[in-house]
Coordinates of C-alpha atoms in Angstrom, one line a residue:
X1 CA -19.6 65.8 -21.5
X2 CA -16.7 66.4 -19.6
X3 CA -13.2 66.3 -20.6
X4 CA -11.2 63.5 -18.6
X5 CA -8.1 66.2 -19.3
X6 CA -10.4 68.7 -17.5
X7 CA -11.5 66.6 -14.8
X8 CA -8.2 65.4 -14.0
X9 CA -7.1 69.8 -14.2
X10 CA -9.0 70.3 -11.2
X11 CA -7.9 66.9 -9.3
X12 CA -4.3 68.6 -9.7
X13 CA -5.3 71.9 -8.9
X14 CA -7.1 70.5 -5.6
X15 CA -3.7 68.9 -4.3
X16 CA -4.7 65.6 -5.5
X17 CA -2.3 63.6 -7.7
X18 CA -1.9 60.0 -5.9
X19 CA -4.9 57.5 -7.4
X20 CA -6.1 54.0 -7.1
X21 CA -8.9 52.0 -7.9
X22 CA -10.1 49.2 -10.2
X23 CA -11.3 50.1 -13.6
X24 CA -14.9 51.0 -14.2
X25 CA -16.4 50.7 -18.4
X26 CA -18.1 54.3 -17.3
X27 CA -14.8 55.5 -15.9
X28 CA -12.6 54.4 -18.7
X29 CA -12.1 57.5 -20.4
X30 CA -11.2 59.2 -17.0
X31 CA -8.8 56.2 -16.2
X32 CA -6.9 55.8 -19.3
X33 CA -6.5 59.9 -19.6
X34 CA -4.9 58.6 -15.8
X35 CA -2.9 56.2 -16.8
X36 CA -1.2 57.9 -20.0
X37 CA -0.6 60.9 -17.8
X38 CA 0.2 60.1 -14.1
X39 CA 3.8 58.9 -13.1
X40 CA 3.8 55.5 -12.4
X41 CA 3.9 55.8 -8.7
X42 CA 1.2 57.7 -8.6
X43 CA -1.4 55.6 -10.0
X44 CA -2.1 52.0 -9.3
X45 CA -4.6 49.8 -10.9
X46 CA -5.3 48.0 -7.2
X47 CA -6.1 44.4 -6.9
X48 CA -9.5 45.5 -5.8
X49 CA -11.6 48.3 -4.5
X50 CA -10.5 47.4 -0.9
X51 CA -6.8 47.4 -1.7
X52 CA -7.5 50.9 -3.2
X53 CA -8.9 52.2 0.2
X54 CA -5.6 51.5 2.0
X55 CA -3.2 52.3 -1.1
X56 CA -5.0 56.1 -0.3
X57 CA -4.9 56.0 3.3
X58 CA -1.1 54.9 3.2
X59 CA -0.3 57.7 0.0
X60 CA -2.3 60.2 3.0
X61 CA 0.2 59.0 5.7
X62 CA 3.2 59.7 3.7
X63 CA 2.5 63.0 2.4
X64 CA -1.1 64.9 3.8
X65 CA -2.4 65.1 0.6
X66 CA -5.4 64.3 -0.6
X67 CA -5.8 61.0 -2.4
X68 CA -8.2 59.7 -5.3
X69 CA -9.8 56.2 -5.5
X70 CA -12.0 55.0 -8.0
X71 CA -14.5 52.0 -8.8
X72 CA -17.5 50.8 -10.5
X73 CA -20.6 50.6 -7.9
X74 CA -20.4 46.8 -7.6
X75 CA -16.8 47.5 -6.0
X76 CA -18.7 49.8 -2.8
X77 CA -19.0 46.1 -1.2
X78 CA -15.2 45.4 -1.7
X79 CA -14.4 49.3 -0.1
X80 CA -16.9 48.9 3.0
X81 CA -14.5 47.3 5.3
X82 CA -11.1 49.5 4.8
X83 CA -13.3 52.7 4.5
X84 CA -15.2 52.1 7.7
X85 CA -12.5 50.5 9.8
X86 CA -9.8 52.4 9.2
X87 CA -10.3 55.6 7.3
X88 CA -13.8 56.9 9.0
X89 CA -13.4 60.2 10.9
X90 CA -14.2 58.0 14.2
X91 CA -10.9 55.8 13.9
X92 CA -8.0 57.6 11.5
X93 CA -9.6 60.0 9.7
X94 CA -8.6 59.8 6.8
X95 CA -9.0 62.7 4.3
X96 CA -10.3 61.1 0.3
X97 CA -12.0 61.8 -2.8
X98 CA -14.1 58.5 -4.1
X99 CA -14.8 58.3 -7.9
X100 CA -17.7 55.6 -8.3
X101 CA -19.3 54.7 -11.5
X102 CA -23.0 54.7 -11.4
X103 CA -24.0 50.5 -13.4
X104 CA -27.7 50.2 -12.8
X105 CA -28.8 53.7 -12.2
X106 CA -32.6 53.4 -11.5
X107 CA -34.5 54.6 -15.6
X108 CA -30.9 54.0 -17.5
X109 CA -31.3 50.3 -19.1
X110 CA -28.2 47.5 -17.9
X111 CA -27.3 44.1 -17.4
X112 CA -29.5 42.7 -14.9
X113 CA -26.2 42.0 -12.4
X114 CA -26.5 46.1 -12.0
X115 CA -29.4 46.6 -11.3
X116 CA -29.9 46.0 -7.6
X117 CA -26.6 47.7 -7.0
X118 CA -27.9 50.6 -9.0
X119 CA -30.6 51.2 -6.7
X120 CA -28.3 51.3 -3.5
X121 CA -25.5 52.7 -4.8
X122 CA -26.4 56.5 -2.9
X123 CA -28.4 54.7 -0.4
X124 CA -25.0 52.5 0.7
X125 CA -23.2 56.2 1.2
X126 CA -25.5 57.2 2.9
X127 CA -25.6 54.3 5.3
X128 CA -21.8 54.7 5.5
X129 CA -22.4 59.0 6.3
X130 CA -20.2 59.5 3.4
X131 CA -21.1 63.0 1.5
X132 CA -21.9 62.8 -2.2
X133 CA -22.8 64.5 -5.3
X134 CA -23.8 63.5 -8.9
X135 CA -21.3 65.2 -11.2
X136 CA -23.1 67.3 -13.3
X137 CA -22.3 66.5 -17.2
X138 CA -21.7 70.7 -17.8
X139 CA -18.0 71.0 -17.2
X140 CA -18.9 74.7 -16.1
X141 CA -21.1 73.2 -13.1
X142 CA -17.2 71.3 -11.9
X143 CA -15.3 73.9 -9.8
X144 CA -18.4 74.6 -7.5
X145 CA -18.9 71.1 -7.1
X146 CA -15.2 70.4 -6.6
X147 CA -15.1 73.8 -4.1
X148 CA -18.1 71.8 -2.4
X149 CA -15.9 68.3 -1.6
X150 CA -12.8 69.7 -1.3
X151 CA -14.3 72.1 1.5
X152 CA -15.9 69.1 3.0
X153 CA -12.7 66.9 2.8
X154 CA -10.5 69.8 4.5
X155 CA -12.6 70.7 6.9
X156 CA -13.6 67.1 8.2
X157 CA -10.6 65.2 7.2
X158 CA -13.3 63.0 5.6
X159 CA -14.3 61.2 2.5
X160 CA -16.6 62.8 -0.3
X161 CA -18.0 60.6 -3.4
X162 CA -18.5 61.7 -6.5
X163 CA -21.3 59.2 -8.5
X164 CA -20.8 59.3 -12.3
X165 CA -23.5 58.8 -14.7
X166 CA -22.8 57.1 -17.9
X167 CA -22.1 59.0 -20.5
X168 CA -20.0 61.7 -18.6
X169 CA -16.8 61.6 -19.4
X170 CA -15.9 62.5 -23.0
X171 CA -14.1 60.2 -25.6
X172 CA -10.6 59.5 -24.8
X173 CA -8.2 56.9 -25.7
X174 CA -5.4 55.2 -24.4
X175 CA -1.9 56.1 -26.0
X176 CA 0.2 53.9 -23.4
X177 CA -2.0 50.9 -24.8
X178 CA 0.8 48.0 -24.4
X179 CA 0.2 45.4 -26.4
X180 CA -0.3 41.7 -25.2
X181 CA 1.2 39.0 -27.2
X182 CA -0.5 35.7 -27.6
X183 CA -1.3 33.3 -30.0
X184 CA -4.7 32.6 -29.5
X185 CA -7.3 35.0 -28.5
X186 CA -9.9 34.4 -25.2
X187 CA -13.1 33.1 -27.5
X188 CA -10.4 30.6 -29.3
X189 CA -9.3 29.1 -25.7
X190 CA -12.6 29.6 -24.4
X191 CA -14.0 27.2 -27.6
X192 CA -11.0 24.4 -27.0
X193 CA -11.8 24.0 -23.1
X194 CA -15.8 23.9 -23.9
X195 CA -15.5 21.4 -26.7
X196 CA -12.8 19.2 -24.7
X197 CA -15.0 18.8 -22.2
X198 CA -17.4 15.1 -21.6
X199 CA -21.2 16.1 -21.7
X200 CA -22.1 15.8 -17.8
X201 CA -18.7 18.3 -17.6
X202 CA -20.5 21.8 -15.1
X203 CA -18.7 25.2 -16.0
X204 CA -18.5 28.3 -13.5
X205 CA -17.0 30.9 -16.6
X206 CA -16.0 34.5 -14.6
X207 CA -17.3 38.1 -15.1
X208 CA -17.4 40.1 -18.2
X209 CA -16.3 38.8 -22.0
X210 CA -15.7 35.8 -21.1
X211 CA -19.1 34.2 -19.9
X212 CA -20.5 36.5 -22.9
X213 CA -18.1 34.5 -25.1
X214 CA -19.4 31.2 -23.4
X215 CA -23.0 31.8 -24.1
X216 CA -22.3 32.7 -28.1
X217 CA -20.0 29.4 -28.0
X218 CA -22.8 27.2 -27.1
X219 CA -25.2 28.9 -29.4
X220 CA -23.0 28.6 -32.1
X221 CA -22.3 25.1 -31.7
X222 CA -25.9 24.2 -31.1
X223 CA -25.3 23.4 -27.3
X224 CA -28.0 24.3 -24.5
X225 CA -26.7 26.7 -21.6
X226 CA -27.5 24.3 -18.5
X227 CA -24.5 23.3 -17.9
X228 CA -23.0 26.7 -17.2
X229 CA -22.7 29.0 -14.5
X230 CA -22.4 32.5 -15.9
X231 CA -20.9 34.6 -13.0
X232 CA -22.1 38.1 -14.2
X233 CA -21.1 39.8 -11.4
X234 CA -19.4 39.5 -7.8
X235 CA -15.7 39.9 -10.0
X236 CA -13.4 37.3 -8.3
X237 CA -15.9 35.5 -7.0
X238 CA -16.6 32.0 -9.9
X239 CA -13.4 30.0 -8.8
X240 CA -14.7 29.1 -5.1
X241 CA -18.6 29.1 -6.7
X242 CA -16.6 25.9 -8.8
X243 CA -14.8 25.0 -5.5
X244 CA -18.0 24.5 -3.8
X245 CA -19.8 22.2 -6.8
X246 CA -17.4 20.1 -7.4
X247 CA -16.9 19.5 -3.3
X248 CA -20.9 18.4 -3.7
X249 CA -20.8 16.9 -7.1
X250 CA -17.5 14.7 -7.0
X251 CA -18.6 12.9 -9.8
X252 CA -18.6 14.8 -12.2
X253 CA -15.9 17.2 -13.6
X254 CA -16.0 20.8 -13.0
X255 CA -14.5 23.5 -15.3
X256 CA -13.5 27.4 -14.0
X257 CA -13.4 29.3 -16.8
X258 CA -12.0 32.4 -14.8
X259 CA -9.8 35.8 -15.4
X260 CA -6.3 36.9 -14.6
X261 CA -7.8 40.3 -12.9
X262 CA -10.8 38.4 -11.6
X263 CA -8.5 35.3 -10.2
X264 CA -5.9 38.5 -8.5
X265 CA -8.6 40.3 -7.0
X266 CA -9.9 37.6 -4.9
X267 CA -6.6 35.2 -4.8
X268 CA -7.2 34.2 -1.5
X269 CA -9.9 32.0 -2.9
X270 CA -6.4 30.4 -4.3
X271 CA -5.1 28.7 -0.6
X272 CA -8.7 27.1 -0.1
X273 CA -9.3 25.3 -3.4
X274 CA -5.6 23.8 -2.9
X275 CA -5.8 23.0 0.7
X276 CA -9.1 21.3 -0.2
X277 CA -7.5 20.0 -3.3
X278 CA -10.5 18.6 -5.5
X279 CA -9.8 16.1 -7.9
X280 CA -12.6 16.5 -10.3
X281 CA -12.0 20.7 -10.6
X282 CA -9.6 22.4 -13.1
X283 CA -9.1 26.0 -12.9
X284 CA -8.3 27.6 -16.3
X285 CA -6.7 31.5 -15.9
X286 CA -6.9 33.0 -19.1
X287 CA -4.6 35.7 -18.9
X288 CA -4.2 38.5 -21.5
X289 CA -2.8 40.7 -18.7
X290 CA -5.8 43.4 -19.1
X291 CA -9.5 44.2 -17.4
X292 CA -11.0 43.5 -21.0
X293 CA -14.1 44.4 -20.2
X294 CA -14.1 47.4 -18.7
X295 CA -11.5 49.1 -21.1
X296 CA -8.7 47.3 -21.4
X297 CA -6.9 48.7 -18.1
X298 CA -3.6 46.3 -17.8
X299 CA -3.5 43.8 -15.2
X300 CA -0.3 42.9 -13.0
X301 CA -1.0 39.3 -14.8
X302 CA 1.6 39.4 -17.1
X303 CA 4.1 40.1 -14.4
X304 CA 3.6 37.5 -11.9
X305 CA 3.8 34.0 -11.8
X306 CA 0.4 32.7 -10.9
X307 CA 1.7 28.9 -12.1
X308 CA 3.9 29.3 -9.3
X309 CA 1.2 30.9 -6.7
X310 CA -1.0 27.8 -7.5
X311 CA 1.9 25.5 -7.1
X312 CA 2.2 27.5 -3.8
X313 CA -1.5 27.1 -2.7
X314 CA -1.5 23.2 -3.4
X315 CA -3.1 23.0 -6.8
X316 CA -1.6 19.3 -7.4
X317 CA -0.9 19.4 -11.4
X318 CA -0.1 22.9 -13.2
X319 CA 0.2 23.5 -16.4
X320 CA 0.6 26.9 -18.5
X321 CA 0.3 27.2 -22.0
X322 CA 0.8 29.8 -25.0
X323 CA -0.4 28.0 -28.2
X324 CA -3.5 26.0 -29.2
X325 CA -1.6 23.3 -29.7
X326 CA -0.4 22.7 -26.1
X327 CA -3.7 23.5 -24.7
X328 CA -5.1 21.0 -26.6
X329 CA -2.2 18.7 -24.8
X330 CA -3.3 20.0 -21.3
X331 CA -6.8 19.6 -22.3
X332 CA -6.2 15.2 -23.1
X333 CA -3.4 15.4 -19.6
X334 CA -4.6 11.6 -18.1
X335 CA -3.7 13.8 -14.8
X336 CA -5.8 17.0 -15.6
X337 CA -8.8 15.4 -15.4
X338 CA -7.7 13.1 -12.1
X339 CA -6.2 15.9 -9.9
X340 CA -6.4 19.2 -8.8
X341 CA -5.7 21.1 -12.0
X342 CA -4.3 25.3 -13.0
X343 CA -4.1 26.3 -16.2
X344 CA -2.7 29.5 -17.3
X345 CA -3.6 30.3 -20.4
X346 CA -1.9 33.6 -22.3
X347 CA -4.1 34.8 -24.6
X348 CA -4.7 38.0 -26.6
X349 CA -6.7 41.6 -25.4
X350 CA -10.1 42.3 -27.2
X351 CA -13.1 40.8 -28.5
X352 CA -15.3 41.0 -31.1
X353 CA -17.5 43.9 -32.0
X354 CA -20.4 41.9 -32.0
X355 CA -19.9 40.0 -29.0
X356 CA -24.0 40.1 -27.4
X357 CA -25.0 39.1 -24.3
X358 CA -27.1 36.1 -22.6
X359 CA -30.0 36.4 -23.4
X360 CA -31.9 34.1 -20.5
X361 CA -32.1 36.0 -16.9
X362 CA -29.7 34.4 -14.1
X363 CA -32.7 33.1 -12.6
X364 CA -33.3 30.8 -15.9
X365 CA -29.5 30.2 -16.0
X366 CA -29.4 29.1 -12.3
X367 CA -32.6 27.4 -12.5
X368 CA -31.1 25.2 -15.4
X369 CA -27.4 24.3 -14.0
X370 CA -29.1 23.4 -11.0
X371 CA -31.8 21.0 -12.8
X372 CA -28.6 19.5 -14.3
X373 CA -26.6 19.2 -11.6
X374 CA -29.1 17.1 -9.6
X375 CA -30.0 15.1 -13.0

């Protein structure tokens, strides 16, 4: 295993000490050795893996040196546009290392939302002519490979990737670990909002714990999972999937279980749901100001004011809420369930230990909310 105290040694010694990038579960050693050791303007948890691009290409413009960015896989998609368009050797040229967590590598067992990304994930740097190596798990392998893509980067004024495996980087944990106050945790708000809800009620719940949480809800409670929408992947992504059911289905309710990093990283999605304004959707932010899922990387959630961004956008009744008690009163609001409806919800960090996963495929899942929808 490598030592993310090692790793992030010969990142200094390199010239590199600006870094960006959305946290990654098998980069979460690496980025929380980051974040407890990097000065704060030098490391910024980005809204997403395209926002990271240009954070490096504007650290490169302001000093020469040689910036970092780092991302699950999945996040490639989110990188494509910046990385092509602006920082390719045929338009500005501009010099990077790229840090990409390998979900889904082809033999290693994952959640089925990896596993097509898995397979492309070298494939889709190649496409792009971007220069790569696996990091090897020996830390006495890591100065040739860094002399390797640090020579490249110099010479070309290029990008290099480095893919990581799971299981590379050794234990480390996170000393600047800020806690997040809340009187309810995610599964407790999570449990309210599902047992509120009227039975031909359609939920679109986000990426990571919290659609985990949903399945183990409706187990628990003896509930089938056809009414849900479990948005394993495509991080950002559930709140204009509920947009575009409950345009189609305006008569029945439809509930967006989402994230405060999932509902930042894509809050463009924000302006269309209010400017199309449906009545019969309510978008529920649970916000515990941390990627919970991949590590517990803090957010910019607790910092903003995302009641007053939704206001903004044209969500028509918003609501925020701290104890169970007044999410139960937004939850029987006459004018949550008539208009265009945000709820912020602050909740704790963490989850259970046990926490499991679905256990039917997205194509059964899909198959079933679909089947309902149309019933």
């Amino acid at each position: 295993m490598i030592r993310p105290s090692y790793f992030y040694d010969l990142l200094m010694k390199n010239g590199t000490d600006f870094f960006a990038g959305v946290p990654d579960s098998l980069l979460k050693n690496f980025c929380a050795y980051v974040t407890d050791n990097a000065p704060a303007e030098k490391h910024i948890i980005s809204a997403n893996e395209g926002s990271a691009t240009a954070l490096a290409t504007g650290y490169h413009l302001a000093t020469g040196k040689i910036p970092m960015i780092y991302m699950q896989n999945s996040g490639e998609g989110n990188m494509v546009n910046p990385l092509l368009s602006i920082a390719d050797p045929d338009v500005y040229s501009i010099p990077m290392l790229i840090v990409i967590g390998w979900r889904g590598e082809p033999g290693v067992h994952d959640e089925p939302q990896h596993v097509k990304q898995g397979k492309v994930t070298c494939e889709l740097l190649d496409a792009m002519k971007v220069p790569y190596e696996v990091l090897s798990e020996n830390e006495a392998d890591l100065p040739a490979q860094f002399e390797k893509a640090y020579s490249y980067i110099r010479e070309n004024n290029a990008q290099y990737a480095f893919v990581i495996r799971k299981g590379t980087f050794d234990d480390y944990k996170l000393v600047n670990n800020i806690p997040v106050e809340g009187k309810m945790s995610r599964e407790e708000a999570i449990e309210k909002i599902m047992l509120s809800a009227d039975a031909s009620t359609a939920f679109v719940s986000t990426t990571g714990m919290a659609s985990r949480e949903l399945y183990e809800l409706r187990d628990k409670h003896g509930m089938s999972h056809e009414k849900d929408f479990l948005t394993v992947g495509g991080m950002g992504h559930a709140s204009q999937i509920a947009l575009s059911i409950a345009m189609q289905k305006k008569d029945r309710q439809v509930y967006c279980i989402d994230g405060d990093g999932a509902s930042i990283m894509q809050m463009g999605g924000m302006a269309t749901i209010g400017t199309r304004a449906p009545s019969n959707m309510i978008h529920f932010v649970l916000n515990n100001g941390a990627h919970d899922s991949v590590g517990g990387q803090p957010t910019v959630g607790r910092q903003i004011d995302l009641c007053a961004i939704a206001a903004g956008c044209g969500y028509e009744n918003v609501l925020k809420v701290e104890t169970p008690e007044e999410l139960d009163a937004a939850l029987n609001d006459s004018e949550s369930k008539s208009k265009l409806t945000f709820v912020e919800v602050l909740v704790t960090k963490g989850a259970r230990k046990d926490l499991g996963r679905p256990k039917s495929t997205p194509k059964e899942n899909k198959i079933a909310l679909m089947n309902f929808l149309n019933s």
